[in-house]
CSV table of C-alpha atoms in Angstrom, one decimal:
chain,number,residue,atom,x,y,z
A,173,MET,CA,-9.3,-67.1,-35.2
A,174,PRO,CA,-10.7,-68.4,-31.9
A,175,SER,CA,-11.9,-66.0,-29.2
A,176,LEU,CA,-10.4,-65.7,-25.7
A,177,ASN,CA,-13.6,-67.2,-24.2
A,178,GLU,CA,-13.4,-70.2,-26.6
A,179,LEU,CA,-9.7,-70.9,-25.9
A,180,VAL,CA,-10.1,-70.5,-22.1
A,181,ARG,CA,-13.1,-72.8,-22.1
A,182,GLN,CA,-11.4,-75.4,-24.3
A,183,HIS,CA,-7.9,-75.5,-22.7
A,184,THR,CA,-8.1,-74.2,-19.1
A,185,THR,CA,-9.8,-74.4,-15.7
A,186,LEU,CA,-10.3,-70.7,-15.1
A,187,THR,CA,-13.5,-69.5,-13.5
A,188,SER,CA,-15.9,-67.0,-15.1
A,189,ALA,CA,-14.6,-64.4,-12.7
A,190,ASP,CA,-11.0,-65.1,-13.8
A,191,VAL,CA,-12.1,-64.7,-17.4
A,192,GLU,CA,-13.7,-61.4,-16.7
A,193,TRP,CA,-10.4,-60.2,-15.1
A,194,LEU,CA,-8.6,-61.3,-18.3
A,195,HIS,CA,-11.1,-59.4,-20.5
A,196,LEU,CA,-10.6,-56.3,-18.4
A,197,LEU,CA,-6.8,-56.7,-18.7
A,198,VAL,CA,-6.9,-57.2,-22.5
A,199,SER,CA,-9.2,-54.1,-22.8
A,200,GLU,CA,-6.5,-52.0,-21.1
A,201,TRP,CA,-3.2,-53.5,-22.2
A,202,GLN,CA,-2.8,-51.5,-25.4
A,203,LEU,CA,-1.4,-48.8,-23.0
A,204,LEU,CA,1.2,-51.2,-21.7
A,205,SER,CA,2.2,-52.3,-25.2
A,206,ASP,CA,2.6,-48.7,-26.4
A,207,LEU,CA,4.5,-47.6,-23.3
A,208,SER,CA,6.8,-50.6,-23.6
A,209,PHE,CA,7.3,-50.4,-27.4
A,210,ALA,CA,6.7,-54.1,-27.2
A,211,ASP,CA,4.4,-56.9,-28.3
A,212,LEU,CA,2.3,-58.6,-25.6
A,213,VAL,CA,1.1,-62.2,-25.7
A,214,LEU,CA,-1.0,-63.7,-22.9
A,215,TRP,CA,-0.3,-67.3,-22.0
A,216,ILE,CA,-2.5,-69.4,-19.8
A,217,PRO,CA,-1.6,-72.9,-18.5
A,218,THR,CA,-3.8,-75.8,-19.8
A,219,HIS,CA,-6.0,-78.2,-17.8
A,220,ASP,CA,-3.2,-80.6,-17.1
A,221,GLY,CA,-0.5,-78.0,-16.5
A,222,THR,CA,1.8,-79.5,-19.2
A,223,ARG,CA,1.4,-76.7,-21.7
A,224,TYR,CA,0.5,-73.0,-22.2
A,225,VAL,CA,-2.0,-71.7,-24.7
A,226,SER,CA,-1.9,-68.1,-26.0
A,227,VAL,CA,-5.3,-66.5,-25.7
A,228,ALA,CA,-4.7,-62.8,-26.6
A,229,GLN,CA,-2.1,-60.7,-28.4
A,230,MET,CA,-1.3,-57.0,-28.8
A,231,ARG,CA,1.1,-55.2,-31.0
A,232,PRO,CA,2.4,-51.7,-30.2
A,233,ASN,CA,1.5,-48.5,-32.1
A,234,THR,CA,4.7,-46.9,-31.0
A,235,GLY,CA,7.3,-49.3,-32.4
A,236,PRO,CA,8.0,-52.3,-34.7
A,237,THR,CA,6.4,-55.6,-34.0
A,238,SER,CA,8.4,-58.7,-33.0
A,239,HIS,CA,5.6,-61.1,-34.1
A,240,GLN,CA,4.7,-60.9,-37.8
A,241,ASP,CA,2.3,-63.8,-37.4
A,242,ASP,CA,-0.7,-64.2,-35.2
A,243,MET,CA,0.1,-66.1,-32.0
A,244,ILE,CA,-3.4,-66.6,-30.7
A,245,GLY,CA,-4.3,-70.3,-30.2
A,246,HIS,CA,-0.7,-71.5,-30.2
A,247,LEU,CA,0.2,-74.2,-27.7
A,248,ILE,CA,3.7,-74.7,-26.2
A,249,PRO,CA,4.9,-77.3,-23.7
A,250,ARG,CA,6.3,-76.3,-20.3
A,251,GLY,CA,10.0,-76.2,-20.3
A,252,ARG,CA,10.4,-74.7,-23.8
A,253,ARG,CA,10.3,-71.1,-22.5
A,254,PRO,CA,11.9,-71.1,-19.0
A,255,LEU,CA,11.0,-67.4,-18.5
A,256,LEU,CA,7.3,-68.3,-18.7
A,257,ASP,CA,7.7,-71.1,-16.2
A,258,ALA,CA,9.7,-68.9,-13.8
A,259,ALA,CA,7.1,-66.1,-13.9
A,260,TYR,CA,4.2,-68.4,-13.4
A,261,ASP,CA,5.7,-70.6,-10.7
A,262,GLU,CA,7.4,-67.8,-8.7
A,263,GLY,CA,4.9,-65.0,-9.4
A,264,ARG,CA,7.5,-62.4,-10.3
A,265,ILE,CA,8.6,-60.5,-13.3
A,266,VAL,CA,11.4,-62.3,-15.0
A,267,ARG,CA,13.8,-60.4,-17.3
A,268,GLU,CA,16.9,-62.6,-17.2
A,269,GLY,CA,18.3,-64.1,-20.4
A,270,ASP,CA,20.0,-62.9,-23.6
A,271,PRO,CA,17.9,-61.6,-26.5
A,272,GLU,CA,16.3,-64.2,-28.8
A,273,TRP,CA,16.9,-64.1,-32.5
A,274,ARG,CA,13.7,-64.4,-34.6
A,275,GLU,CA,14.1,-64.2,-38.4
A,276,GLU,CA,17.4,-62.3,-38.0
A,277,VAL,CA,15.7,-59.8,-35.5
A,278,PRO,CA,16.9,-59.6,-31.9
A,279,VAL,CA,14.0,-59.7,-29.4
A,280,ARG,CA,14.2,-59.0,-25.7
A,281,VAL,CA,11.7,-61.3,-23.9
A,282,GLU,CA,10.2,-60.6,-20.5
A,283,SER,CA,7.5,-62.4,-18.6
A,284,ILE,CA,4.9,-60.7,-16.4
A,285,PRO,CA,2.7,-62.8,-14.1
A,286,VAL,CA,-1.0,-61.9,-14.2
A,287,ARG,CA,-2.4,-62.0,-10.7
A,288,ARG,CA,-5.9,-61.8,-9.4
A,289,GLU,CA,-6.8,-62.1,-5.7
A,290,GLY,CA,-3.5,-63.7,-4.9
A,291,ARG,CA,-3.6,-66.3,-7.6
A,292,VAL,CA,-1.4,-66.2,-10.8
A,293,LEU,CA,-3.8,-66.8,-13.7
A,294,GLY,CA,-1.2,-66.7,-16.5
A,295,VAL,CA,1.8,-64.8,-17.9
A,296,ILE,CA,2.2,-61.9,-20.3
A,297,ALA,CA,5.2,-62.3,-22.6
A,298,ARG,CA,6.5,-58.9,-23.4
A,299,ASN,CA,8.7,-59.0,-26.6
A,300,THR,CA,10.7,-56.0,-27.7
A,301,ASN,CA,12.1,-55.7,-31.2
A,302,LEU,CA,15.7,-54.5,-30.6
A,303,LEU,CA,16.6,-53.9,-34.2
A,304,THR,CA,15.9,-50.2,-34.0
A,305,VAL,CA,17.2,-49.6,-30.4
A,306,ARG,CA,19.0,-46.3,-29.9
A,307,THR,CA,19.7,-43.9,-27.1
A,308,PRO,CA,16.2,-43.2,-25.7
A,309,SER,CA,14.7,-39.7,-25.5
A,310,ARG,CA,13.1,-38.1,-22.4
A,311,LEU,CA,9.7,-39.2,-23.8
A,312,GLU,CA,10.8,-42.8,-24.3
A,313,LEU,CA,12.4,-43.0,-20.9
A,314,THR,CA,9.1,-41.7,-19.3
A,315,TYR,CA,7.2,-44.3,-21.4
A,316,LEU,CA,9.5,-47.1,-20.2
A,317,GLN,CA,9.4,-46.1,-16.6
A,318,SER,CA,5.6,-45.9,-16.7
A,319,ALA,CA,5.4,-49.3,-18.4
A,320,SER,CA,7.6,-50.8,-15.7
A,321,ASP,CA,5.2,-49.4,-13.0
A,322,LEU,CA,2.2,-50.8,-14.8
A,323,ALA,CA,3.9,-54.2,-15.2
A,324,GLN,CA,4.6,-54.4,-11.5
A,325,MET,CA,0.9,-53.5,-10.8
A,326,ILE,CA,-0.3,-56.3,-13.1
A,327,ALA,CA,2.1,-58.7,-11.3
A,328,ALA,CA,0.7,-57.5,-7.9
A,329,GLY,CA,-3.0,-57.8,-9.1
A,330,SER,CA,-3.7,-54.1,-8.7
A,331,PHE,CA,-4.1,-53.3,-12.4
A,332,PRO,CA,-6.4,-53.1,-14.2
A,333,PHE,CA,-8.7,-51.3,-11.9
A,334,PRO,CA,-11.9,-53.3,-11.2
A,335,GLY,CA,-15.1,-51.5,-11.6
A,336,GLU,CA,-13.7,-48.7,-13.8
A,337,GLN,CA,-15.8,-48.4,-16.9
A,338,VAL,CA,-13.8,-47.0,-19.7
A,339,ASP,CA,-14.7,-46.8,-23.4
A,340,MET,CA,-11.3,-47.8,-24.8
A,341,ASP,CA,-12.3,-46.8,-28.3
A,342,ALA,CA,-12.9,-43.3,-27.2
A,343,ALA,CA,-10.4,-43.0,-24.4
A,344,PRO,CA,-7.1,-41.1,-25.0
A,345,ARG,CA,-4.0,-43.2,-25.8
A,346,ALA,CA,-0.3,-42.7,-25.0
A,347,GLY,CA,0.4,-41.1,-28.4
A,348,ASP,CA,-2.4,-38.6,-28.0
A,349,GLY,CA,-0.7,-36.9,-25.0
A,350,LEU,CA,0.9,-38.1,-21.8
A,351,ILE,CA,1.7,-36.4,-18.5
A,352,ARG,CA,3.7,-38.0,-15.7
A,353,LEU,CA,3.0,-36.7,-12.2
A,354,ASP,CA,4.8,-37.3,-9.0
A,355,ALA,CA,3.2,-38.5,-5.8
A,356,GLU,CA,2.1,-34.9,-5.0
A,357,GLY,CA,0.4,-34.3,-8.4
A,358,VAL,CA,3.2,-32.2,-9.7
A,359,VAL,CA,4.1,-32.6,-13.4
A,360,THR,CA,7.5,-34.2,-14.0
A,361,TYR,CA,7.1,-34.7,-17.7
A,362,ALA,CA,4.6,-33.6,-20.4
A,363,SER,CA,4.7,-34.8,-24.0
A,364,PRO,CA,4.6,-32.3,-26.8
A,365,ASN,CA,1.0,-33.3,-27.6
A,366,ALA,CA,0.0,-32.9,-24.0
A,367,LEU,CA,1.5,-29.5,-23.8
A,368,SER,CA,-0.3,-28.4,-27.1
A,369,ALA,CA,-3.6,-29.6,-25.6
A,370,TYR,CA,-3.1,-27.5,-22.5
A,371,HIS,CA,-2.1,-24.5,-24.7
A,372,ARG,CA,-5.5,-25.0,-26.5
A,373,LEU,CA,-7.2,-24.6,-23.1
A,374,GLY,CA,-5.4,-21.3,-22.5
A,375,LEU,CA,-2.2,-22.2,-20.7
A,376,THR,CA,0.7,-19.9,-21.6
A,377,ALA,CA,3.5,-21.4,-19.4
A,378,ASP,CA,5.2,-24.8,-19.3
A,379,LEU,CA,3.5,-27.6,-17.4
A,380,VAL,CA,6.6,-29.1,-15.8
A,381,GLY,CA,6.8,-28.1,-12.2
A,382,CYS,CA,3.1,-27.2,-12.0
A,383,HIS,CA,0.5,-28.9,-9.9
A,384,LEU,CA,-1.7,-30.3,-12.6
A,385,GLY,CA,-5.0,-30.4,-10.6
A,386,ARG,CA,-4.8,-26.7,-9.5
A,387,THR,CA,-3.5,-25.6,-12.9
A,388,THR,CA,-6.4,-27.4,-14.7
A,389,ALA,CA,-9.0,-25.9,-12.3
A,390,GLU,CA,-7.6,-22.4,-12.9
A,391,LEU,CA,-8.1,-22.7,-16.6
A,392,VAL,CA,-11.9,-23.4,-16.2
A,393,PRO,CA,-13.7,-20.0,-16.8
A,394,PRO,CA,-15.4,-18.6,-13.6
A,395,SER,CA,-18.7,-18.3,-15.6
A,396,ARG,CA,-19.0,-22.1,-15.5
A,397,GLY,CA,-19.6,-22.0,-11.8
A,398,PRO,CA,-17.5,-22.9,-8.8
A,399,VAL,CA,-14.5,-25.2,-9.4
A,400,ASP,CA,-15.3,-28.8,-8.9
A,401,GLU,CA,-13.1,-30.3,-6.3
A,402,ALA,CA,-13.4,-33.7,-8.1
A,403,LEU,CA,-11.7,-32.1,-11.1
A,404,VAL,CA,-8.7,-31.1,-9.0
A,405,LYS,CA,-8.4,-34.6,-7.6
A,406,LEU,CA,-8.8,-36.2,-11.0
A,407,ALA,CA,-6.2,-34.1,-12.7
A,408,SER,CA,-3.9,-34.7,-9.7
A,409,GLY,CA,-4.1,-38.5,-10.5
A,410,TRP,CA,-5.4,-39.7,-7.1
A,411,ALA,CA,-8.1,-42.0,-8.6
A,412,PRO,CA,-8.7,-43.8,-11.9
A,413,ARG,CA,-11.2,-41.5,-13.5
A,414,GLN,CA,-11.9,-39.9,-16.9
A,415,THR,CA,-13.4,-36.5,-17.7
A,416,GLU,CA,-13.4,-33.6,-20.1
A,417,VAL,CA,-12.2,-30.1,-19.5
A,418,GLU,CA,-13.6,-27.2,-21.6
A,419,ALA,CA,-11.9,-23.8,-21.6
A,420,ASN,CA,-10.9,-21.1,-24.1
A,421,ASP,CA,-13.1,-22.7,-26.8
A,422,GLY,CA,-11.0,-25.9,-26.4
A,423,VAL,CA,-12.0,-29.3,-25.1
A,424,VAL,CA,-9.5,-31.8,-23.7
A,425,GLN,CA,-10.3,-35.3,-22.6
A,426,LEU,CA,-8.4,-36.5,-19.5
A,427,ARG,CA,-7.8,-40.0,-18.1
A,428,ALA,CA,-5.9,-40.4,-14.8
A,429,ILE,CA,-4.2,-43.7,-13.9
A,430,PRO,CA,-2.6,-43.8,-10.4
A,431,LEU,CA,0.7,-45.7,-10.3
A,432,LYS,CA,1.2,-48.0,-7.3
A,433,PRO,CA,3.9,-50.5,-8.4
A,434,LYS,CA,4.6,-51.8,-4.8
A,435,GLY,CA,1.4,-50.8,-3.2
A,436,VAL,CA,2.6,-47.2,-2.6
A,437,HIS,CA,1.4,-44.3,-4.6
A,438,VAL,CA,4.5,-43.1,-6.5
A,439,GLY,CA,2.8,-40.9,-9.1
A,440,SER,CA,0.3,-41.0,-11.9
A,441,LEU,CA,-0.1,-41.1,-15.6
A,442,VAL,CA,-2.5,-38.7,-17.2
A,443,LEU,CA,-3.5,-39.5,-20.8
A,444,LEU,CA,-5.1,-36.7,-22.7
A,445,ARG,CA,-6.4,-35.8,-26.1
A,446,ASP,CA,-7.6,-32.6,-27.7
A,447,VAL,CA,-11.1,-33.3,-28.8
A,448,THR,CA,-12.1,-29.8,-29.7
A,449,GLU,CA,-12.8,-30.4,-33.4
A,450,LEU,CA,-14.6,-33.7,-32.6
A,451,ARG,CA,-17.0,-32.0,-30.1
A,452,ARG,CA,-17.5,-29.1,-32.5
A,453,ARG,CA,-18.6,-31.6,-35.3
A,454,GLU,CA,-20.8,-33.4,-32.8
A,455,ARG,CA,-22.5,-30.1,-31.9
A,456,GLU,CA,-23.0,-29.3,-35.6
A,457,LEU,CA,-24.5,-32.7,-36.2
A,458,MET,CA,-26.9,-32.3,-33.2
A,459,THR,CA,-27.9,-28.9,-34.5
A,460,LYS,CA,-28.4,-30.4,-38.0
A,461,ASP,CA,-30.5,-33.3,-36.6
A,462,ALA,CA,-32.6,-30.9,-34.5
A,463,THR,CA,-33.2,-28.7,-37.6
A,464,ILE,CA,-34.2,-31.7,-39.7
A,465,ARG,CA,-36.6,-32.9,-37.0
A,466,GLU,CA,-38.1,-29.4,-36.8
A,467,ILE,CA,-38.6,-29.3,-40.6
A,468,HIS,CA,-40.4,-32.6,-40.5
A,469,HIS,CA,-42.5,-31.3,-37.6
A,470,ARG,CA,-43.5,-28.2,-39.5
A,471,VAL,CA,-44.2,-30.1,-42.7
A,472,LYS,CA,-46.5,-32.4,-40.7
A,473,ASN,CA,-48.3,-29.4,-39.2
A,474,ASN,CA,-48.7,-27.8,-42.7
A,475,LEU,CA,-50.1,-31.0,-44.1
A,476,GLN,CA,-52.5,-31.4,-41.3
A,477,THR,CA,-53.7,-27.8,-41.9
A,478,VAL,CA,-54.2,-28.6,-45.6
A,479,ALA,CA,-56.2,-31.8,-44.6
A,480,ALA,CA,-58.3,-29.7,-42.2
A,481,LEU,CA,-59.1,-27.2,-45.0
A,482,LEU,CA,-60.0,-30.0,-47.4
A,483,ARG,CA,-62.2,-31.5,-44.7
A,484,LEU,CA,-64.0,-28.1,-44.2
A,485,GLN,CA,-64.5,-27.8,-47.9
A,486,SER,CA,-65.9,-31.3,-48.1
A,487,ARG,CA,-68.6,-30.5,-45.5
A,488,ARG,CA,-69.8,-27.6,-47.6
A,489,MET,CA,-70.1,-29.6,-50.9
A,490,ASP,CA,-73.6,-30.5,-52.0
A,491,SER,CA,-72.4,-33.1,-54.5
A,492,ALA,CA,-71.7,-36.6,-53.0
A,493,PRO,CA,-69.0,-37.5,-55.6
A,494,ALA,CA,-67.2,-34.2,-54.8
A,495,ARG,CA,-67.3,-34.9,-51.0
A,496,LEU,CA,-66.0,-38.4,-51.7
A,497,ALA,CA,-63.1,-37.0,-53.8
A,498,LEU,CA,-62.2,-34.5,-51.1
A,499,ASP,CA,-62.3,-37.2,-48.4
A,500,GLU,CA,-59.9,-39.3,-50.5
A,501,ALA,CA,-57.6,-36.3,-50.8
A,502,VAL,CA,-57.7,-35.8,-47.0
A,503,ARG,CA,-56.6,-39.4,-46.4
A,504,ARG,CA,-53.8,-39.0,-49.0
A,505,VAL,CA,-52.5,-35.9,-47.3
A,506,GLY,CA,-52.9,-37.6,-43.9
A,507,SER,CA,-50.8,-40.6,-44.9
A,508,ILE,CA,-47.9,-38.3,-45.9
A,509,ALA,CA,-48.3,-36.3,-42.6
A,510,ILE,CA,-48.0,-39.6,-40.6
A,511,VAL,CA,-44.6,-40.3,-42.2
A,512,HIS,CA,-43.3,-36.8,-41.4
A,513,GLU,CA,-44.6,-37.0,-37.8
A,514,THR,CA,-42.7,-40.2,-37.3
A,515,LEU,CA,-39.5,-38.7,-38.9
A,516,SER,CA,-39.8,-35.7,-36.6
A,517,GLN,CA,-39.3,-38.1,-33.6
A,518,THR,CA,-36.2,-39.9,-34.9
A,519,LEU,CA,-32.5,-39.0,-35.1
A,520,ASP,CA,-32.1,-40.0,-38.7
A,521,GLU,CA,-34.0,-40.4,-41.9
A,522,GLN,CA,-35.1,-44.0,-41.0
A,523,VAL,CA,-38.5,-45.0,-39.7
A,524,ALA,CA,-40.0,-48.2,-38.3
A,525,PHE,CA,-42.8,-48.6,-40.9
A,526,ASP,CA,-44.9,-51.0,-38.8
A,527,GLU,CA,-46.2,-48.1,-36.7
A,528,ILE,CA,-47.0,-46.1,-39.9
A,529,ALA,CA,-48.8,-49.0,-41.4
A,530,ASP,CA,-51.0,-49.4,-38.3
A,531,ARG,CA,-51.8,-45.7,-38.2
A,532,VAL,CA,-52.7,-45.7,-42.0
A,533,LEU,CA,-54.9,-48.7,-41.5
A,534,ALA,CA,-56.7,-47.0,-38.6
A,535,MET,CA,-57.1,-43.8,-40.6
A,536,VAL,CA,-58.6,-45.6,-43.6
A,537,MET,CA,-60.9,-47.7,-41.5
A,538,GLU,CA,-62.8,-44.6,-40.5
A,539,LEU,CA,-64.7,-45.3,-43.7
A,540,SER,CA,-66.1,-48.4,-42.0
A,541,GLN,CA,-67.0,-47.0,-38.6
A,542,ASP,CA,-69.7,-49.7,-38.0
A,543,GLY,CA,-67.0,-52.4,-37.8
A,544,ARG,CA,-68.3,-54.5,-40.7
A,545,VAL,CA,-64.8,-55.1,-42.0
A,546,ALA,CA,-62.3,-56.7,-39.7
A,547,THR,CA,-58.7,-55.8,-40.3
A,548,ARG,CA,-55.3,-57.0,-39.2
A,549,ARG,CA,-51.6,-56.7,-40.1
A,550,SER,CA,-49.2,-59.7,-40.3
A,551,GLY,CA,-45.4,-59.7,-40.7
A,552,SER,CA,-43.1,-56.7,-40.4
A,553,PHE,CA,-42.0,-54.0,-42.8
A,554,GLY,CA,-38.9,-53.3,-40.8
A,555,ILE,CA,-36.9,-50.1,-40.9
A,556,LEU,CA,-37.3,-48.1,-44.1
A,557,SER,CA,-35.7,-44.9,-45.3
A,558,ALA,CA,-37.8,-41.7,-45.7
A,559,GLU,CA,-37.6,-41.9,-49.5
A,560,VAL,CA,-39.3,-45.3,-49.4
A,561,ALA,CA,-41.6,-44.7,-46.5
A,562,THR,CA,-43.4,-41.6,-47.9
A,563,PRO,CA,-44.6,-43.1,-51.3
A,564,LEU,CA,-45.2,-46.5,-49.6
A,565,ALA,CA,-47.6,-44.9,-47.1
A,566,MET,CA,-49.5,-43.3,-50.0
A,567,VAL,CA,-49.6,-46.7,-51.8
A,568,LEU,CA,-50.9,-48.5,-48.8
A,569,THR,CA,-53.5,-45.8,-48.2
A,570,GLU,CA,-54.8,-46.2,-51.8
A,571,LEU,CA,-54.9,-50.0,-51.7
A,572,LEU,CA,-56.8,-50.1,-48.4
A,573,GLN,CA,-59.2,-47.4,-49.5
A,574,ASN,CA,-59.8,-49.2,-52.8
A,575,ALA,CA,-60.5,-52.5,-51.0
A,576,LEU,CA,-63.0,-50.9,-48.7
A,577,GLU,CA,-64.9,-49.2,-51.5
A,578,HIS,CA,-64.9,-51.8,-54.2
A,579,ALA,CA,-64.5,-55.2,-52.3
A,580,PHE,CA,-67.2,-54.6,-49.7
A,581,GLY,CA,-69.2,-51.6,-50.8
A,582,THR,CA,-71.4,-49.9,-48.2
A,583,LYS,CA,-73.2,-53.0,-46.7
A,584,ASP,CA,-71.0,-56.0,-47.1
A,585,ALA,CA,-69.0,-57.4,-44.2
A,586,GLY,CA,-65.6,-59.2,-44.5
A,587,ASN,CA,-62.0,-59.4,-43.6
A,588,LEU,CA,-59.0,-57.3,-44.8
A,589,GLU,CA,-55.4,-58.2,-44.1
A,590,VAL,CA,-52.1,-56.4,-44.8
A,591,GLY,CA,-49.1,-58.7,-44.9
A,592,ALA,CA,-45.4,-57.8,-45.1
A,593,LEU,CA,-42.4,-60.1,-45.7
A,594,ARG,CA,-38.9,-58.8,-45.9
A,595,GLY,CA,-36.0,-60.8,-47.2
A,596,ARG,CA,-33.9,-61.7,-50.2
A,597,ALA,CA,-36.0,-61.9,-53.4
A,598,ASP,CA,-34.2,-65.0,-54.7
A,599,ALA,CA,-35.1,-66.8,-51.4
A,600,ARG,CA,-38.8,-66.5,-52.5
A,601,GLY,CA,-38.1,-67.7,-56.0
A,602,GLY,CA,-37.8,-64.3,-57.6
A,603,ALA,CA,-36.1,-65.1,-61.0
A,604,GLY,CA,-33.3,-62.7,-61.9
A,605,LYS,CA,-33.6,-60.7,-58.7
A,606,SER,CA,-31.1,-60.2,-56.0
A,607,GLY,CA,-30.7,-58.1,-52.8
A,608,GLU,CA,-33.3,-57.4,-50.1
A,609,HIS,CA,-36.9,-56.9,-51.2
A,610,LEU,CA,-40.1,-56.2,-49.4
A,611,LEU,CA,-43.2,-58.2,-50.3
A,612,ILE,CA,-46.4,-56.5,-49.4
A,613,THR,CA,-49.9,-58.0,-49.8
A,614,VAL,CA,-53.3,-56.6,-49.3
A,615,GLN,CA,-56.0,-59.3,-49.3
A,616,ASP,CA,-59.7,-59.2,-48.9
A,617,ASP,CA,-62.5,-61.8,-49.1
A,618,GLY,CA,-64.9,-59.4,-50.8
A,619,ARG,CA,-66.6,-59.4,-54.2
A,620,GLY,CA,-63.5,-59.9,-56.3
A,621,MET,CA,-62.5,-58.1,-59.5
A,622,PRO,CA,-64.9,-57.5,-62.3
A,623,GLU,CA,-64.9,-59.7,-65.3
A,624,GLY,CA,-62.1,-58.8,-67.7
A,625,PHE,CA,-60.5,-56.3,-65.3
A,626,ASP,CA,-56.9,-55.5,-66.2
A,627,PRO,CA,-55.0,-54.3,-63.0
A,628,GLN,CA,-52.1,-52.9,-65.1
A,629,ARG,CA,-54.4,-50.5,-67.1
A,630,GLY,CA,-57.8,-50.2,-65.5
A,631,GLY,CA,-59.1,-48.8,-62.3
A,632,ASN,CA,-59.7,-45.4,-60.8
A,633,LEU,CA,-57.4,-42.6,-59.9
A,634,GLY,CA,-56.3,-44.5,-56.7
A,635,LEU,CA,-55.0,-47.5,-58.7
A,636,GLN,CA,-53.3,-45.2,-61.2
A,637,ILE,CA,-51.4,-43.5,-58.2
A,638,VAL,CA,-50.5,-47.0,-56.9
A,639,ARG,CA,-49.1,-48.1,-60.3
A,640,THR,CA,-47.1,-44.9,-60.8
A,641,LEU,CA,-45.6,-44.9,-57.3
A,642,ALA,CA,-44.9,-48.7,-57.2
A,643,THR,CA,-43.2,-49.1,-60.5
A,644,GLY,CA,-41.8,-45.6,-60.9
A,645,GLU,CA,-40.7,-44.0,-57.6
A,646,LEU,CA,-40.3,-47.3,-55.6
A,647,GLY,CA,-38.9,-49.3,-58.5
A,648,GLY,CA,-41.0,-52.3,-57.8
A,649,THR,CA,-43.7,-54.4,-59.2
A,650,PHE,CA,-47.5,-54.4,-58.8
A,651,ASP,CA,-50.2,-56.9,-59.5
A,652,MET,CA,-53.7,-57.9,-58.5
A,653,VAL,CA,-55.0,-61.6,-58.6
A,654,ALA,CA,-58.2,-63.3,-57.8
A,655,VAL,CA,-58.3,-65.3,-54.5
A,656,PRO,CA,-59.8,-68.8,-54.8
A,657,GLY,CA,-63.2,-68.8,-53.1
A,658,GLY,CA,-63.7,-65.1,-53.6
A,659,GLY,CA,-61.8,-61.9,-53.0
A,660,THR,CA,-58.8,-60.1,-54.3
A,661,LYS,CA,-55.1,-60.1,-53.5
A,662,VAL,CA,-52.8,-57.2,-54.3
A,663,ILE,CA,-49.1,-58.0,-54.5
A,664,LEU,CA,-46.5,-55.3,-54.3
A,665,GLU,CA,-42.8,-56.0,-54.3
A,666,ILE,CA,-40.2,-53.3,-53.9
A,667,PRO,CA,-36.4,-53.3,-53.4
A,668,VAL,CA,-35.2,-52.1,-50.0
A,669,ARG,CA,-32.3,-49.7,-50.3
């Protein structure tokens, strides 16, 4: 289905500012559709003015649709729908005409011109399914009157409100709760959901006849400080604003929409939603996230303490092999601590592993403090989960440490490179594999592997740890191959979950 931008660019001469106005309208018109119990279709005249193209469509949440099929992208010639022509040419709302019959369903058709800065950009066709029409209730009458006021504001170019930034996914809708105010901010109607939301805030009386701004301000506990005058004005509906009110362990989201159908303030709509449980869950999640970060922070501190104790013990050892073994243990513990330190600074159990790889590389390179071995990292590991990052950090530590000790010894100079490539395994020719994999290489130009060395069985404790973690915990593959011209290349491939 083509987008609004594509249709406007292909068929019309509207400017970018006009298109932004249409986007603002389309982001708001779910309210008009729900209050009208009607479908909305936005028609824009084409380049040559001989046809109209439908660029957007909205169905109501409050009633049956009159359009079973999608209308976006349809083209109709001028003259086929006289109400569209009249609304566009005369710049007024047109309601004349008998109901149309569509698939044995009577549909009332109205046309609302869309105006911006004195120019009519297009026409909204408002189509109401009359099959279920009955005597309207007080709520439905309020909905329809409010819809009529909004339609007049669209025709006059005063709705939507330019500059108002509203997250429509999170904003309250008509069905969540609706209050109609008169020009003085006094409640003339409150839907059952709206009344329930105010009861959650601590209101014990009815809302009808109350000044909503003062009533709302009185519900806010004195312990929260002086009453904000902006809250009184917002709840009175004098400006298009959105806020939240918290009182009596309840949280209610308010959105005020001033109604000025003929340029005169006649009242306001206040949409509201009880978000008490939503905010409670958000606070619980924030507390949980903070607790998890604190746990990672304490684990990191404990691991660093263990590493410090091992380092102290190493300094007291007379045996060189014993000191070397303790130093290796220090680096193994340190690699895990780096992962937990990174996790303690994030909001979830995901880490950017490139930073961890660089820190592990710097830590291991302390073995070669004279700068004999030049190191670099190429490619990117991407974002990894904690269950992958922790064993992978240990594997990388062992591979780097093994290369420094056995490829270069204590006097040789050379180059050591860590590479990372993330993508689909089958794109790299991985037979029988699917899904996203991470290909990691550690390559040196050192002495190479001994004659007859089997990387799947031989090696020291470090290589045994690598094989166990790579094939067991990470569920990947591990291999070592000779590099033509000298050196060794370690290849590790793991699935990314």
